[in-house]
CSV table of C-alpha atoms in Angstrom, one decimal:
chain,number,residue,atom,x,y,z
I,30,MET,CA,170.3,166.1,186.3
I,31,LYS,CA,173.7,164.7,185.6
I,32,ALA,CA,173.8,161.3,183.8
I,33,ILE,CA,176.6,159.1,182.7
I,34,THR,CA,176.6,156.5,180.0
I,35,ILE,CA,178.0,153.0,180.6
I,36,GLU,CA,178.6,150.6,177.7
I,37,GLY,CA,178.1,147.1,179.1
I,38,GLN,CA,178.4,143.6,177.8
I,39,LEU,CA,175.8,141.0,178.5
I,40,ARG,CA,176.8,138.3,181.0
I,41,THR,CA,175.7,134.9,180.1
I,42,GLU,CA,177.6,133.0,182.8
I,43,THR,CA,177.2,133.7,186.5
I,44,GLY,CA,178.8,132.2,189.5
I,45,LYS,CA,182.1,132.7,191.3
I,46,LYS,CA,184.3,131.4,188.6
I,47,ALA,CA,182.8,133.6,185.9
I,48,THR,CA,182.9,136.7,188.2
I,49,ARG,CA,186.5,136.0,189.1
I,50,GLN,CA,187.4,135.9,185.5
I,51,LEU,CA,185.6,139.2,184.8
I,52,ARG,CA,187.5,140.9,187.6
I,53,SER,CA,190.8,139.6,186.4
I,54,GLN,CA,190.1,141.5,183.1
I,55,ASP,CA,189.3,144.7,185.1
I,56,LEU,CA,185.6,144.3,184.5
I,57,VAL,CA,182.9,144.8,187.2
I,58,PRO,CA,180.0,142.4,187.3
I,59,CYS,CA,176.6,144.2,187.6
I,60,VAL,CA,172.9,143.5,187.7
I,61,ILE,CA,170.0,145.8,186.8
I,62,TYR,CA,166.9,145.2,188.9
I,63,GLY,CA,163.4,146.7,188.9
I,64,GLY,CA,162.4,146.4,185.3
I,65,ALA,CA,160.6,143.8,183.3
I,66,GLN,CA,163.6,141.4,183.7
I,67,GLU,CA,166.9,141.3,185.5
I,68,VAL,CA,169.9,142.1,183.3
I,69,SER,CA,173.3,140.8,184.2
I,70,PHE,CA,176.2,142.7,182.5
I,71,ALA,CA,179.8,143.7,183.0
I,72,ALA,CA,181.7,146.9,182.2
I,73,PRO,CA,185.2,148.2,182.7
I,74,VAL,CA,186.1,149.5,186.2
I,75,MET,CA,187.0,152.9,184.8
I,76,ALA,CA,183.4,153.4,183.4
I,77,PHE,CA,182.1,153.7,187.0
I,78,LYS,CA,184.6,156.1,188.4
I,79,SER,CA,182.6,159.3,188.1
I,80,LEU,CA,179.4,157.5,189.3
I,81,VAL,CA,180.8,155.7,192.4
I,82,TYR,CA,183.5,158.0,193.7
I,83,THR,CA,181.3,161.1,194.2
I,84,ALA,CA,178.8,162.5,196.6
I,85,GLU,CA,176.6,163.7,193.7
I,86,PHE,CA,173.4,161.9,192.8
I,87,GLN,CA,173.5,160.9,189.1
I,88,LEU,CA,171.6,158.8,186.7
I,89,ALA,CA,173.2,156.0,184.7
I,90,LYS,CA,172.2,155.3,181.2
I,91,ILE,CA,173.4,151.7,180.6
I,92,ASN,CA,173.6,150.3,177.1
I,93,VAL,CA,173.6,146.5,176.9
I,94,ASP,CA,173.1,144.3,173.9
I,95,GLY,CA,171.4,147.0,171.8
I,96,LYS,CA,169.0,148.1,174.6
I,97,SER,CA,169.3,151.2,176.9
I,98,TYR,CA,168.3,151.3,180.5
I,99,GLN,CA,167.8,154.4,182.7
I,100,CYS,CA,169.1,153.5,186.2
I,101,ILE,CA,170.3,154.7,189.6
I,102,LEU,CA,172.8,153.1,191.9
I,103,LYS,CA,171.3,150.6,194.3
I,104,ASP,CA,174.2,148.9,196.0
I,105,ILE,CA,178.0,148.8,195.7
I,106,GLN,CA,180.3,146.1,197.0
I,107,PHE,CA,184.0,146.6,197.5
I,108,ASP,CA,186.7,144.0,198.0
I,109,LYS,CA,187.5,143.9,201.8
I,110,VAL,CA,191.2,143.6,201.1
I,111,THR,CA,192.0,145.6,198.0
I,112,ASP,CA,189.0,148.0,198.2
I,113,SER,CA,188.4,147.5,194.5
I,114,LEU,CA,184.9,147.4,193.0
I,115,ASN,CA,183.5,143.9,193.3
I,116,HIS,CA,179.9,144.2,192.2
I,117,ILE,CA,177.3,146.9,191.5
I,118,ASP,CA,173.5,146.6,191.6
I,119,PHE,CA,171.5,149.1,189.6
I,120,LEU,CA,167.8,149.9,189.8
I,121,GLU,CA,166.0,150.5,186.5
I,122,LEU,CA,163.7,153.6,186.5
I,123,VAL,CA,160.2,152.7,185.4
I,124,GLU,CA,158.0,155.7,184.9
I,125,ASP,CA,155.0,154.8,187.1
I,126,LYS,CA,157.0,152.8,189.7
I,127,PRO,CA,158.2,154.7,192.8
I,128,VAL,CA,161.9,154.3,193.7
I,129,VAL,CA,163.8,154.6,196.9
I,130,ALA,CA,167.0,156.7,196.6
I,131,THR,CA,169.5,158.6,198.7
I,132,LEU,CA,169.7,162.3,197.7
I,133,PRO,CA,172.4,164.7,199.0
I,134,LEU,CA,171.4,167.8,200.9
I,135,LYS,CA,172.3,171.2,199.5
I,136,PHE,CA,172.4,173.9,202.2
I,137,THR,CA,171.4,177.4,201.1
I,138,GLY,CA,171.0,180.8,202.8
I,139,SER,CA,173.1,182.4,205.5
I,140,SER,CA,172.0,181.4,209.0
I,141,VAL,CA,171.1,184.2,211.4
I,142,GLY,CA,172.8,182.2,214.2
I,143,VAL,CA,176.0,182.1,212.2
I,144,LYS,CA,175.8,185.8,211.6
I,145,ALA,CA,175.4,186.2,215.4
I,146,GLY,CA,178.8,184.4,215.9
I,147,GLY,CA,177.6,180.8,216.1
I,148,LYS,CA,179.1,177.8,214.3
I,149,LEU,CA,177.1,175.7,211.8
I,150,ILE,CA,177.3,172.0,212.3
I,151,THR,CA,175.8,169.7,209.7
I,152,LYS,CA,174.8,166.3,211.1
I,153,ILE,CA,173.3,164.6,207.9
I,154,LYS,CA,174.6,165.0,204.4
I,155,SER,CA,171.8,163.1,202.6
I,156,LEU,CA,168.2,161.8,203.0
I,157,LYS,CA,166.6,158.6,202.0
I,158,ILE,CA,163.5,159.3,199.9
I,159,LYS,CA,160.8,157.6,197.9
I,160,THR,CA,159.4,159.1,194.8
I,161,LEU,CA,158.5,158.6,191.1
I,162,PRO,CA,161.5,158.7,188.7
I,163,LYS,CA,160.3,162.0,187.1
I,164,TYR,CA,160.6,163.8,190.5
I,165,LEU,CA,164.2,162.7,191.2
I,166,SER,CA,166.6,165.6,191.5
I,167,GLU,CA,170.3,166.1,192.1
I,168,ASN,CA,169.8,167.2,195.6
I,169,ILE,CA,167.3,168.5,198.2
I,170,GLU,CA,167.7,172.1,199.2
I,171,VAL,CA,167.6,173.1,202.9
I,172,ASP,CA,167.3,176.8,203.6
I,173,LEU,CA,169.3,177.8,206.7
I,174,THR,CA,168.4,181.5,206.7
I,175,ASN,CA,166.1,181.3,209.8
I,176,LEU,CA,168.3,178.9,211.8
I,177,GLU,CA,169.1,180.7,215.1
I,178,LEU,CA,171.8,180.3,217.6
I,179,ASN,CA,171.3,177.0,219.5
I,180,GLY,CA,168.6,176.1,217.0
I,181,ASN,CA,168.1,172.9,215.0
I,182,ILE,CA,166.7,172.0,211.6
I,183,ARG,CA,165.2,168.5,211.7
I,184,VAL,CA,164.1,166.1,209.0
I,185,GLU,CA,160.5,167.1,209.5
I,186,ASP,CA,161.4,170.7,208.6
I,187,VAL,CA,162.5,169.7,205.1
I,188,LYS,CA,159.9,170.5,202.5
I,189,ALA,CA,160.3,168.6,199.2
I,190,GLU,CA,157.5,168.4,196.7
I,191,ASN,CA,156.3,165.0,195.5
I,192,ILE,CA,158.9,163.3,197.6
I,193,GLU,CA,158.4,161.1,200.7
I,194,ILE,CA,161.3,161.4,203.2
I,195,LEU,CA,161.9,158.0,204.9
I,196,ASN,CA,164.3,159.2,207.6
I,197,SER,CA,162.9,159.6,211.2
I,198,PRO,CA,161.3,163.1,211.3
I,199,ARG,CA,163.0,164.2,214.6
I,200,ILE,CA,166.6,163.6,213.5
I,201,PRO,CA,168.5,166.9,213.5
I,202,ILE,CA,170.1,167.8,210.1
I,203,ALA,CA,171.9,171.0,211.0
I,204,SER,CA,172.4,173.2,214.1
I,205,VAL,CA,174.1,176.4,215.1
I,206,VAL,CA,176.1,176.1,218.3
I,207,MET,CA,177.8,178.7,220.4
I,208,THR,CA,181.5,179.1,219.6
I,209,ARG,CA,184.0,179.1,222.5
I,210,GLN,CA,184.7,182.8,221.8
I,211,LEU,CA,181.0,183.7,222.0
I,212,LYS,CA,180.7,181.8,225.3
I,213,GLN,CA,183.7,183.6,226.7
I,214,GLU,CA,182.3,187.0,225.6
I,215,GLU,CA,178.9,186.2,227.2
I,216,ALA,CA,180.7,185.0,230.4
I,217,ALA,CA,182.8,188.2,230.5
I,218,ALA,CA,179.9,190.6,230.0
I,219,PRO,CA,178.1,190.0,233.4
I,220,ALA,CA,181.5,189.8,235.2
I,221,LYS,CA,182.3,193.4,234.0
I,222,GLY,CA,178.9,194.5,235.2
I,223,ALA,CA,179.5,193.0,238.6
I,224,LYS,CA,182.9,194.7,238.9
I,225,GLY,CA,181.3,198.0,238.1
I,226,ALA,CA,178.7,197.6,240.8
I,227,LYS,CA,181.2,197.0,243.5
I,228,LYS,CA,182.9,200.5,243.0
């Protein structure tokens, strides 16, 4: 699984004044939760670019004050006006402690419904899951091979080992719908038959 390394500096002062000062230096205030203790640190905005502005699920190895923390993104706050990074919360991965994370879906296989002329519509791009850190992966694979025309794949159809899916089981993830062309062809077929019968 992809991981990025972030070199952070320990924050000793918190509060609005201190965080404003950090932001003025292009530093993002951050907090690591979930471990033995909370760790407040700051790091340059550019250090988070490949972690924040991507749909991929990645680990973050954060080095602060001589210690290293394995983390995942927990929450991101952006400035409402400038859209710049305001604050990031990280969750430290502890071996025997389950974590809640959002994993992207990776669709595989060629749907029989699409081969029949239908159009694939994906309704969800990720799932919220709960698992131990060792079972975290870059994505959850969803096989579309048996998805038929006018068929749905729902959350309950996703099989992921050692992972508990927290989304509602009946929510559709992907479906294959009839295209306009296919509808027109189907509508035209009986009409031709009817014309033939009149002769």
